[in-house]
CSV table of C-alpha atoms in Angstrom, one decimal:
chain,number,residue,atom,x,y,z
A,1,UNK,CA,90.0,97.3,81.2
A,2,UNK,CA,86.3,97.9,81.3
A,3,UNK,CA,86.3,98.8,77.6
A,4,UNK,CA,87.5,102.4,78.1
A,5,UNK,CA,90.0,101.9,75.2
A,6,UNK,CA,87.0,101.3,72.9
A,7,UNK,CA,85.8,104.9,73.6
A,8,UNK,CA,89.2,106.6,73.8
A,9,UNK,CA,90.7,105.2,70.5
A,10,UNK,CA,87.8,106.3,68.1
A,11,UNK,CA,87.4,109.7,69.8
A,12,UNK,CA,91.1,110.5,69.6
A,13,UNK,CA,91.3,109.3,66.0
A,14,UNK,CA,89.0,112.1,64.9
A,15,UNK,CA,89.5,114.8,67.6
A,16,UNK,CA,92.8,116.5,67.5
A,17,UNK,CA,92.4,117.9,71.0
A,18,UNK,CA,91.2,114.9,73.1
A,19,UNK,CA,91.4,115.1,76.9
A,20,UNK,CA,91.1,111.8,78.7
A,21,UNK,CA,89.6,112.1,82.2
A,22,UNK,CA,89.8,108.9,84.2
A,23,UNK,CA,87.7,108.1,87.3
A,24,UNK,CA,89.4,104.9,88.4
A,25,UNK,CA,90.1,103.3,91.8
A,26,UNK,CA,93.5,102.0,90.6
A,27,UNK,CA,95.9,101.5,87.7
A,28,UNK,CA,94.6,101.4,84.2
A,29,UNK,CA,96.6,100.3,81.1
A,30,UNK,CA,97.0,103.2,78.8
A,31,UNK,CA,99.5,102.0,76.2
A,32,UNK,CA,96.7,101.6,73.5
A,33,UNK,CA,96.3,105.4,73.3
A,34,UNK,CA,98.6,107.5,75.6
A,35,UNK,CA,101.1,108.2,72.8
A,36,UNK,CA,98.4,109.3,70.3
A,37,UNK,CA,99.3,112.9,69.3
A,38,UNK,CA,95.6,113.8,69.5
A,39,UNK,CA,95.5,113.0,73.2
A,40,UNK,CA,96.6,116.4,74.6
A,41,UNK,CA,96.0,115.6,78.3
A,42,UNK,CA,95.3,112.7,80.6
A,43,UNK,CA,93.7,113.6,83.9
A,44,UNK,CA,93.5,110.9,86.6
A,45,UNK,CA,90.6,112.4,88.7
A,46,UNK,CA,90.3,109.5,91.2
A,47,UNK,CA,86.8,108.6,92.3
A,48,UNK,CA,84.2,111.2,91.5
A,49,UNK,CA,82.1,113.2,94.0
A,50,UNK,CA,79.4,115.7,93.6
A,51,UNK,CA,81.9,118.5,92.7
A,52,UNK,CA,83.9,116.5,90.2
A,53,UNK,CA,82.5,118.4,87.2
A,54,UNK,CA,83.1,121.9,88.7
A,55,UNK,CA,86.6,120.8,89.7
A,56,UNK,CA,87.5,119.6,86.3
A,57,UNK,CA,86.2,122.7,84.7
A,58,UNK,CA,88.3,124.8,87.1
A,59,UNK,CA,91.5,122.9,86.1
A,60,UNK,CA,90.8,122.7,82.4
A,61,UNK,CA,90.0,126.4,82.2
A,62,UNK,CA,93.2,127.3,84.1
A,63,UNK,CA,91.3,128.8,87.1
A,64,UNK,CA,93.0,126.2,89.3
A,65,UNK,CA,96.5,124.9,88.9
A,66,UNK,CA,96.5,121.1,89.2
A,67,UNK,CA,98.9,119.8,91.8
A,68,UNK,CA,98.0,116.2,92.4
A,69,UNK,CA,100.5,113.3,92.3
A,70,UNK,CA,99.9,109.7,91.4
A,71,UNK,CA,99.5,107.5,94.5
A,72,UNK,CA,100.7,104.5,92.6
A,73,UNK,CA,102.8,103.5,89.6
A,74,UNK,CA,101.2,103.0,86.2
A,75,UNK,CA,102.9,100.3,84.1
A,76,UNK,CA,103.5,100.2,80.4
A,77,UNK,CA,102.3,96.6,80.3
A,78,UNK,CA,100.3,94.3,82.6
A,79,UNK,CA,103.2,91.9,82.9
A,80,UNK,CA,105.3,94.7,84.5
A,81,UNK,CA,103.2,94.5,87.8
A,82,UNK,CA,104.3,92.4,90.7
A,83,UNK,CA,100.8,91.1,91.5
A,84,UNK,CA,97.9,90.1,89.3
A,85,UNK,CA,95.6,93.0,88.5
A,86,UNK,CA,91.9,92.3,88.2
A,87,UNK,CA,90.8,93.7,84.8
A,88,UNK,CA,87.4,92.0,84.8
A,89,UNK,CA,84.4,93.8,86.3
A,90,UNK,CA,82.7,90.5,87.0
A,91,UNK,CA,85.1,87.8,88.0
A,92,UNK,CA,86.9,88.2,91.4
A,93,UNK,CA,90.6,87.3,91.5
A,94,UNK,CA,92.6,86.0,94.3
A,95,UNK,CA,95.9,88.0,94.3
A,96,UNK,CA,99.1,86.3,95.5
A,97,UNK,CA,101.3,89.0,96.9
A,98,UNK,CA,104.8,87.5,96.4
A,99,UNK,CA,106.5,90.9,96.2
A,100,UNK,CA,106.9,91.3,99.9
A,101,UNK,CA,108.5,94.7,100.5
A,102,UNK,CA,108.7,95.5,96.8
A,103,UNK,CA,105.3,97.1,96.5
A,104,UNK,CA,104.5,99.5,93.7
A,105,UNK,CA,107.5,101.7,92.8
A,106,UNK,CA,109.8,99.5,94.8
A,107,UNK,CA,109.0,96.6,92.5
A,108,UNK,CA,109.8,98.6,89.5
A,109,UNK,CA,113.1,99.8,91.0
A,110,UNK,CA,114.1,96.3,92.0
A,111,UNK,CA,113.5,94.9,88.5
A,112,UNK,CA,114.8,98.1,86.7
A,113,UNK,CA,111.5,98.4,84.9
A,114,UNK,CA,110.5,101.8,83.4
A,115,UNK,CA,106.9,102.6,84.2
A,116,UNK,CA,104.6,104.6,81.9
A,117,UNK,CA,104.0,107.0,84.8
A,118,UNK,CA,105.9,106.7,88.1
A,119,UNK,CA,104.6,106.9,91.6
A,120,UNK,CA,104.5,110.6,92.5
A,121,UNK,CA,104.1,111.8,88.9
A,122,UNK,CA,102.0,114.8,88.3
A,123,UNK,CA,102.0,117.9,86.1
A,124,UNK,CA,101.2,121.5,86.7
A,125,UNK,CA,100.7,124.8,84.8
A,126,UNK,CA,104.0,125.8,86.3
A,127,UNK,CA,107.4,124.3,86.8
A,128,UNK,CA,109.5,124.2,90.0
A,129,UNK,CA,113.2,124.3,90.6
A,130,UNK,CA,114.9,122.6,93.5
A,131,UNK,CA,118.2,124.1,94.8
A,132,UNK,CA,120.4,124.5,97.8
A,133,UNK,CA,120.0,121.0,99.2
A,134,UNK,CA,121.4,120.9,102.7
A,135,UNK,CA,121.7,117.8,104.8
A,136,UNK,CA,122.7,118.2,108.5
A,137,UNK,CA,123.4,115.0,110.5
A,138,UNK,CA,123.1,114.6,114.2
A,139,UNK,CA,124.9,112.3,116.6
A,140,UNK,CA,123.8,108.7,116.5
A,141,UNK,CA,121.1,108.2,119.3
A,142,UNK,CA,122.2,104.6,119.9
A,143,UNK,CA,120.4,101.3,119.6
A,144,UNK,CA,117.5,102.2,121.9
A,145,UNK,CA,116.3,105.1,119.7
A,146,UNK,CA,112.7,105.3,118.5
A,147,UNK,CA,111.2,106.9,115.4
A,148,UNK,CA,110.8,110.2,117.1
A,149,UNK,CA,114.6,110.8,117.2
A,150,UNK,CA,115.8,113.1,114.5
A,151,UNK,CA,119.0,111.9,112.8
A,152,UNK,CA,119.1,114.3,109.9
A,153,UNK,CA,117.6,117.7,109.0
A,154,UNK,CA,117.2,118.0,105.3
A,155,UNK,CA,116.2,121.3,103.6
A,156,UNK,CA,116.1,122.7,100.1
A,157,UNK,CA,114.8,125.8,98.3
A,158,UNK,CA,111.9,125.2,95.9
A,159,UNK,CA,111.1,128.0,93.4
A,160,UNK,CA,108.0,128.5,91.3
A,161,UNK,CA,109.3,129.4,87.8
A,162,UNK,CA,106.0,130.8,86.5
A,163,UNK,CA,105.6,134.5,86.3
A,164,UNK,CA,101.8,134.4,86.6
A,165,UNK,CA,100.5,131.2,88.1
A,166,UNK,CA,100.6,130.1,91.7
A,167,UNK,CA,101.1,126.4,92.2
A,168,UNK,CA,101.6,123.6,94.8
A,169,UNK,CA,104.5,121.3,94.7
A,170,UNK,CA,105.0,118.1,96.6
A,171,UNK,CA,108.5,117.6,97.7
A,172,UNK,CA,109.4,113.9,98.2
A,173,UNK,CA,112.2,112.5,100.3
A,174,UNK,CA,113.5,109.0,99.5
A,175,UNK,CA,116.2,107.2,101.3
A,176,UNK,CA,118.3,104.3,100.1
A,177,UNK,CA,119.7,101.3,101.9
A,178,UNK,CA,122.9,99.3,101.2
A,179,UNK,CA,122.1,96.2,99.2
A,180,UNK,CA,123.3,93.9,101.9
A,181,UNK,CA,120.4,94.8,104.3
A,182,UNK,CA,117.8,93.4,101.9
A,183,UNK,CA,115.7,96.5,101.8
A,184,UNK,CA,114.2,98.1,98.6
A,185,UNK,CA,116.6,100.4,96.6
A,186,UNK,CA,114.7,103.5,97.8
A,187,UNK,CA,111.9,104.1,100.2
A,188,UNK,CA,109.6,107.2,100.5
A,189,UNK,CA,110.3,108.6,104.0
A,190,UNK,CA,108.7,112.0,103.8
A,191,UNK,CA,106.8,114.5,101.7
A,192,UNK,CA,105.4,117.9,102.1
A,193,UNK,CA,103.0,119.9,99.8
A,194,UNK,CA,103.6,123.6,99.7
A,195,UNK,CA,101.9,126.4,97.8
A,196,UNK,CA,104.2,128.8,96.1
A,197,UNK,CA,103.4,132.1,94.6
A,198,UNK,CA,104.8,133.1,91.2
């Protein structure tokens, strides 16, 4: 969309170290160039502000460890989306949302479609290890419970595997429902971003 491919393809065909920085308000199809071996990095930088240049330099130089996660799923093909995406900068489109509860990653899960980049995807200059998952259940509060009642306490240990770089990780908690209740396969129910020293 918006002819970005017409810039990325020729640049990446002659530059063996191409970094694509995308300032987009939503999903963009990338299958025309994302597997090009000359594209060394893809940075989704969201909508730019006055400090966008400084922030990108900090990340690209390694002064700041990136820790952002995608807030939506990026499909491999336009047909993989559950709703029509407006790829025209001029013509407005009326979108029919027939996906009901199956919005974004839930749609891909329901149809067993593999996205190009999944909801919550993001890379860092370090890697993290999850271990010691512990789930403690509490007595059922009964049918009059509200959302403030704690049914489970779930903990784990997250370790920064780098020996030199601090980094932030976003732990995500999904729950799954039995198929008979008609809910999506899995639903994000909690997340927490934590900074970890090396």
